[in-house]
Tab-separated table of C-alpha atoms in Angstrom:
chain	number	residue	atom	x	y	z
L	1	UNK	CA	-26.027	-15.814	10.965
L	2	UNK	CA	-24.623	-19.141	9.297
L	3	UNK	CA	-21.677	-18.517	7.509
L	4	UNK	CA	-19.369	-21.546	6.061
L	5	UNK	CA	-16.394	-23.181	7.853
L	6	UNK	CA	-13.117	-22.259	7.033
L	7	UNK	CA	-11.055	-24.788	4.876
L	8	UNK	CA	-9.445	-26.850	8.056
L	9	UNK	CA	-6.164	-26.977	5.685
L	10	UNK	CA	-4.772	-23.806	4.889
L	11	UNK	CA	-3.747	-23.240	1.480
L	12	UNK	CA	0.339	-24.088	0.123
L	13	UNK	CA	1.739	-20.382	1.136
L	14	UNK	CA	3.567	-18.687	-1.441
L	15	UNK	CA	5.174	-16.479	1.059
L	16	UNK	CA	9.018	-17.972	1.040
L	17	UNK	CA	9.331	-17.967	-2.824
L	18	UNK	CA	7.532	-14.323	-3.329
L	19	UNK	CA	9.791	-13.094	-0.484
L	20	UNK	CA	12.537	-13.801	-2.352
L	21	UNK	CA	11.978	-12.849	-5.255
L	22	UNK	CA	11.425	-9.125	-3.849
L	23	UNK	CA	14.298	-9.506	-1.937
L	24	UNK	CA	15.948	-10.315	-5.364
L	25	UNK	CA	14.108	-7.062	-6.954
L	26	UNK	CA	15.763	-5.127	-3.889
L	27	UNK	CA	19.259	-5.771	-4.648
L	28	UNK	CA	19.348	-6.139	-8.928
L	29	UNK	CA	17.800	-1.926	-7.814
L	30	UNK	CA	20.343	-1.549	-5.350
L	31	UNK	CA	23.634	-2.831	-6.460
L	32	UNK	CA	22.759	-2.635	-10.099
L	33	UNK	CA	19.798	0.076	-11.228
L	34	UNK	CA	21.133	2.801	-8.563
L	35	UNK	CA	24.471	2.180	-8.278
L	36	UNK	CA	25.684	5.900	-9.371
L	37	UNK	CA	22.550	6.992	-7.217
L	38	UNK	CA	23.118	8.984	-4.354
L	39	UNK	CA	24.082	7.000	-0.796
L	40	UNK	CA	21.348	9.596	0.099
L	41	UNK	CA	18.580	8.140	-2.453
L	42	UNK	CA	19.930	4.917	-3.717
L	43	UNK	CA	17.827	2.665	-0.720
L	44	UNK	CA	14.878	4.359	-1.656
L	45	UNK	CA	14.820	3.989	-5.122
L	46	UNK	CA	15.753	0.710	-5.052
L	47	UNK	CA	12.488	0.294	-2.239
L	48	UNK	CA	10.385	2.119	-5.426
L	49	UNK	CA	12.092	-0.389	-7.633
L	50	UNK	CA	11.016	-3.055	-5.659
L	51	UNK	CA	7.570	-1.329	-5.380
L	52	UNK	CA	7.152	-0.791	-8.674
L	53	UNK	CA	6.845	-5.137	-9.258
L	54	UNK	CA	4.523	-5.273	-6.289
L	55	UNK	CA	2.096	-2.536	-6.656
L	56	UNK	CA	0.267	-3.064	-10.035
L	57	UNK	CA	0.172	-7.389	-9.598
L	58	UNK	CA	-0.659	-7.159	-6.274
L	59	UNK	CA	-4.050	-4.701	-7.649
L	60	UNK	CA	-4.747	-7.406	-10.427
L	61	UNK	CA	-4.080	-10.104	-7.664
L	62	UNK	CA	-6.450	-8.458	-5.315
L	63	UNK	CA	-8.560	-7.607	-7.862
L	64	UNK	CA	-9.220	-11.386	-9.218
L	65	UNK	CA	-10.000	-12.412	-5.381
L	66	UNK	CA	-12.051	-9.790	-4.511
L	67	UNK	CA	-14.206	-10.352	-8.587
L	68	UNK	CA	-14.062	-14.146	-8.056
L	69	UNK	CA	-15.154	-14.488	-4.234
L	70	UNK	CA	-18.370	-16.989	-4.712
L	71	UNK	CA	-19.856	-14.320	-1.787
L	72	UNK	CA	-18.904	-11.017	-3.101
L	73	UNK	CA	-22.789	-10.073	-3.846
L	74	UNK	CA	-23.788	-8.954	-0.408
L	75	UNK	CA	-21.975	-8.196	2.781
L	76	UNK	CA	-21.679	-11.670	3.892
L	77	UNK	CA	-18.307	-11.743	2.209
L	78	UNK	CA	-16.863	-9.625	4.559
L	79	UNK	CA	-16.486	-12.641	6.809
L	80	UNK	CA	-16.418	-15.000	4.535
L	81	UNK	CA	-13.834	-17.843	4.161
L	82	UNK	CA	-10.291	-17.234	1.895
L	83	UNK	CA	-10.063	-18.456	-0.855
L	84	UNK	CA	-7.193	-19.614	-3.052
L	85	UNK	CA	-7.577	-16.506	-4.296
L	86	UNK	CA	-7.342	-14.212	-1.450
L	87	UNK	CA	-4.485	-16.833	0.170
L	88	UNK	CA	-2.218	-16.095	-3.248
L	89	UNK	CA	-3.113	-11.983	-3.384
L	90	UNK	CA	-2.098	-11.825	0.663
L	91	UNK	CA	1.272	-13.998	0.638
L	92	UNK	CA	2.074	-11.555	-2.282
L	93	UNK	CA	1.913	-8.522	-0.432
L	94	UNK	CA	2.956	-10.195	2.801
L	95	UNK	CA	6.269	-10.597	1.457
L	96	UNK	CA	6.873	-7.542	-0.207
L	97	UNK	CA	5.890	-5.633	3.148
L	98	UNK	CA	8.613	-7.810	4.914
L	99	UNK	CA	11.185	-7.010	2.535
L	100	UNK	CA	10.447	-3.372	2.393
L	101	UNK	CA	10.218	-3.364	6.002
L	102	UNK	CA	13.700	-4.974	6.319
L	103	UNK	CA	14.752	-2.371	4.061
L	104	UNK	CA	13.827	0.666	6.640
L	105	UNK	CA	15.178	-1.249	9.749
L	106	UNK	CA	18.555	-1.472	7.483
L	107	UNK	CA	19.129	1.720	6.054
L	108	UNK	CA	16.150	4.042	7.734
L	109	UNK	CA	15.747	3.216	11.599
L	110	UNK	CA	14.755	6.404	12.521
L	111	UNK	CA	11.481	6.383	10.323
L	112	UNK	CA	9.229	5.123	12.800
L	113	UNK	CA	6.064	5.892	11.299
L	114	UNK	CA	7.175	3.964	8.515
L	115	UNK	CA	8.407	1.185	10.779
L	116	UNK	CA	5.274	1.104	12.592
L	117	UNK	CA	3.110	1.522	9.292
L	118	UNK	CA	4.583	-1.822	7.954
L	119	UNK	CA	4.412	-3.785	10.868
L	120	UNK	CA	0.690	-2.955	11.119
L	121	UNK	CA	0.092	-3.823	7.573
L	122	UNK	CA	1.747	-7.249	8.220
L	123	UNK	CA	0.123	-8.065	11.306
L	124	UNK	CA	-3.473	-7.408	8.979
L	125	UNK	CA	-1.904	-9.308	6.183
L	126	UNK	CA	-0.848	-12.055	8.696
L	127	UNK	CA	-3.550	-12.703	10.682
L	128	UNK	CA	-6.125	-12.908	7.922
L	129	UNK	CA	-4.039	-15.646	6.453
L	130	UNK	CA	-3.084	-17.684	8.960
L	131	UNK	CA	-4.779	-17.025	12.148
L	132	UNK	CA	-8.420	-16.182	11.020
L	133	UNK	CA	-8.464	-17.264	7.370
L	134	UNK	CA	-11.757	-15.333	6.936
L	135	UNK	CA	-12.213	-11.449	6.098
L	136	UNK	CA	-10.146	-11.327	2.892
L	137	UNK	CA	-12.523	-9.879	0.833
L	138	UNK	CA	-12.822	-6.642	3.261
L	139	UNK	CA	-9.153	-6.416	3.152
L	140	UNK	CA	-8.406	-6.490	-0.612
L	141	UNK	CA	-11.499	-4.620	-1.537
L	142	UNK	CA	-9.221	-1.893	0.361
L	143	UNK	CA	-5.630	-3.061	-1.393
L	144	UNK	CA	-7.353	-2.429	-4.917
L	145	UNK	CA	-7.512	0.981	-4.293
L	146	UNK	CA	-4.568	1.902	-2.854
L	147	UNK	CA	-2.706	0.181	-4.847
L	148	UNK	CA	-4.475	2.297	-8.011
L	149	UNK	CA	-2.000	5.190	-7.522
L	150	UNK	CA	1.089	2.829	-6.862
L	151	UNK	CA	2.270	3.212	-10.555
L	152	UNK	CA	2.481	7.044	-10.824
L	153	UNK	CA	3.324	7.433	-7.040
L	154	UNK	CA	6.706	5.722	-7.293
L	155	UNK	CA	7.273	7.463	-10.096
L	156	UNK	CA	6.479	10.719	-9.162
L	157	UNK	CA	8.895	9.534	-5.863
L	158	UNK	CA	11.497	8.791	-8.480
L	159	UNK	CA	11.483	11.999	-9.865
L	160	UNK	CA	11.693	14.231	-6.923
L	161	UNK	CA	14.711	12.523	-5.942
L	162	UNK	CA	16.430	13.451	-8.691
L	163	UNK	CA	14.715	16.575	-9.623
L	164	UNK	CA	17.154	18.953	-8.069
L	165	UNK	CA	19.747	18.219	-10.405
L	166	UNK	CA	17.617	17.465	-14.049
L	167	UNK	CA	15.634	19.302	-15.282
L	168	UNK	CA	13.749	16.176	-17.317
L	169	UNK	CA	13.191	14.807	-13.600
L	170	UNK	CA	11.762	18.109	-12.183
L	171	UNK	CA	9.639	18.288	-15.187
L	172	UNK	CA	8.113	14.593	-15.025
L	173	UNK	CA	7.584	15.806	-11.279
L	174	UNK	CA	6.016	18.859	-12.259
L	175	UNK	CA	3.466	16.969	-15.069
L	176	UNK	CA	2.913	14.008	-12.483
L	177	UNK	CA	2.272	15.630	-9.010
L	178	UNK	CA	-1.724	17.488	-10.264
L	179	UNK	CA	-3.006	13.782	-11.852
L	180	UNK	CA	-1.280	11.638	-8.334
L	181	UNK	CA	-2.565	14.178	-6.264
L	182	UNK	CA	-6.461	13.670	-7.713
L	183	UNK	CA	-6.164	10.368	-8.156
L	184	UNK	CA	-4.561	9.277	-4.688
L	185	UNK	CA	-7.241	11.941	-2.753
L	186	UNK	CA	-9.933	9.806	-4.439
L	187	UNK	CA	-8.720	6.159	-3.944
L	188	UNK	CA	-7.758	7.260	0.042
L	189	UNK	CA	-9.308	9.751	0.914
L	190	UNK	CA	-12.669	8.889	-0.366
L	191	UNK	CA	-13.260	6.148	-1.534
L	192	UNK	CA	-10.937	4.045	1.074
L	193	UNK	CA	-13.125	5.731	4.017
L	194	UNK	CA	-16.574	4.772	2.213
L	195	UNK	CA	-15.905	1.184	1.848
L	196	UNK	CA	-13.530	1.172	5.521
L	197	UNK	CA	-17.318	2.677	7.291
L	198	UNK	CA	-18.677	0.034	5.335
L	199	UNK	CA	-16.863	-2.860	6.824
L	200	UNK	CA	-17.243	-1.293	10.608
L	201	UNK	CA	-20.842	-0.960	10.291
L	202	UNK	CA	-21.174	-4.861	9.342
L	203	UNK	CA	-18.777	-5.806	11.992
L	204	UNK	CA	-19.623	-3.630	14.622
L	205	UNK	CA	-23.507	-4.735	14.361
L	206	UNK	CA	-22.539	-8.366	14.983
L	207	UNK	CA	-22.954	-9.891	11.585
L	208	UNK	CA	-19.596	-11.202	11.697
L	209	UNK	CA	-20.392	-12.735	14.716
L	210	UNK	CA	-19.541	-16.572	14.798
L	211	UNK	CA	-17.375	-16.619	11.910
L	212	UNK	CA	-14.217	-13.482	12.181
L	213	UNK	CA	-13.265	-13.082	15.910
L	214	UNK	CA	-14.041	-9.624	17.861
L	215	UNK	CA	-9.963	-9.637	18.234
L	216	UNK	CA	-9.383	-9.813	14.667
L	217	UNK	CA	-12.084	-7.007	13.269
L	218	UNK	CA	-11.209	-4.698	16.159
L	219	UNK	CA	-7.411	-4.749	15.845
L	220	UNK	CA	-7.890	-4.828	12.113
L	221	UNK	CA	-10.468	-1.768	12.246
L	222	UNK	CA	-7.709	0.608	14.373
L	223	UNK	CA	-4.689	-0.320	12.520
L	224	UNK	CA	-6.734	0.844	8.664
L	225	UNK	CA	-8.451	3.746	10.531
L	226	UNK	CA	-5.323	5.040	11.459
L	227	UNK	CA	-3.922	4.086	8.233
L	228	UNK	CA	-6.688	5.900	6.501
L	229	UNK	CA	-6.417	9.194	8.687
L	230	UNK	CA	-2.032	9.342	7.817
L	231	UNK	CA	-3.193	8.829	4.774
L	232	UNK	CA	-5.320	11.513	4.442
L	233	UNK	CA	-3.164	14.222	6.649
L	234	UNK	CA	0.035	13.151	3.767
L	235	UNK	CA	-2.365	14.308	0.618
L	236	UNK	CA	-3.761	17.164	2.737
L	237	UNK	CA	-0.340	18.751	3.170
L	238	UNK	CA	0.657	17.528	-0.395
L	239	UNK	CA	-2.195	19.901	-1.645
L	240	UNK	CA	-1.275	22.370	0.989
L	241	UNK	CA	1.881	22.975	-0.724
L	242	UNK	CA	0.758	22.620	-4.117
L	243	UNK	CA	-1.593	25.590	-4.403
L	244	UNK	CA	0.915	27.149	-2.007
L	245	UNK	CA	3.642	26.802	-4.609
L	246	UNK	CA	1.025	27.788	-7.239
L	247	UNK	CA	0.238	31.014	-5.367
L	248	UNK	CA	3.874	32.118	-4.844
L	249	UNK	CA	4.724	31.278	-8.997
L	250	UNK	CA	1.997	32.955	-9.598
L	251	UNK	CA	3.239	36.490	-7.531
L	252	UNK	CA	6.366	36.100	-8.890
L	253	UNK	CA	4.870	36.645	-12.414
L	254	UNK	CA	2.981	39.554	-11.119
L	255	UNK	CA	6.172	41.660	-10.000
């Protein structure tokens, strides 16, 4: 299957001044937003600060590449070519991934899973714009919907830190957690897998073949699996102990 070459000259990145700039978002959260927070919750909120300025533009960033790709009518534009696009969507995210990422090896070393989870995501990230250059489309197809729930989730994160001691906070929790719950199970846990089989079953047939590198679509198709399977084992236990705390309110009304 033809596919076209890659542009031999990649792109100006736009890595260096987004990285600062979420760098910059880090610190105005921690040293100025949070600074009565909590040493216990003042890195965090300051990482849902920072998330907060990624996760909507980078859906609307994502969202322009993945409308505007001159290929995205059939498959073929799962292996297509970046464009300038998909080169200014990817150095967005790259370098809010790196800050956040600095962020746990500073103040949360022991998270591992979140470690790991961000070095994945950047290896993804970097590969498909520098290495490759090709397979964008498959990739931010997938960003627009996880970044759907970003909004509400860091919110809803917000406000369990600080439910325990207001009562407005455990209240926003309260009204938020049903509506994040729905909407993350359906951008993760179902729709994510649908269009994640989707990409497999065109790579895995060969029709990539000639145009993304075996390397690249393997690697990339066990680091979102796994993604996609943490992903859905979080919401799973999320709803575990929702309708768990549902059933106990609910005998506690009985007696």
């Amino acid at each position: 299957m033809e596919y076209p070459s890659s542009n031999p000259r990649a792109t100006d990145s736009m890595f260096l001044p987004f990285l600062v700039m979420f760098a910059a978002i880090y610190l105005l959260g921690y040293l100025v937003v949070f600074r009565r927070w909590s040493r216990q919750h003042r890195p965090d909120a300051s990482s849902c600060f920072t998330s907060l300025f990624h996760g909507t533009p980078a859906l609307l960033l994502a969202l322009r590449a993945v409308l505007s790709n001159p290929a995205a009518a059939g498959d073929l534009a799962l292996a297509a070519p970046n464009t300038h696009a998909d080169d200014l969507a990817l150095d967005f995210s790259t370098a809010y991934f790196a800050v956040d990422l600095l962020h746990y090896l500073v103040f949360l070393p022991h998270e591992a899973l979140f470690v790991a989870h961000h070095l994945a995501t950047l290896y993804v990230l970097a590969t498909c714009r520098a290495a490759v250059r090709r397979g964008a489309y498959a990739l931010l197809a997938l960003e627009v919907l996880a970044e759907a729930t970003s909004l509400v989730q860091n919110l809803w994160t917000l406000a369990d830190m600080r439910r325990a001691g207001s009562p407005a906070a455990a209240r926003a929790h309260a009204a938020l957690s049903l509506p994040f719950y729905v909407a993350y199970t359906a951008m993760r846990a179902v729709l994510g897998p649908v269009w994640f089989l989707r990409m497999v079953r065109f790579y895995a047939a060969g029709a990539g073949e000639g145009a993304l590198p075996a390397w690249a679509w393997a690697s990339w198709t066990v680091v979102i699996g796994s993604g996609i399977v943490l992903s859905v084992l979080w919401v799973g236990n999320l709803w575990f102990a929702y309708f768990r705390d549902r059933k106990e309110s609910s005998r506690n009304k009985d007696q």
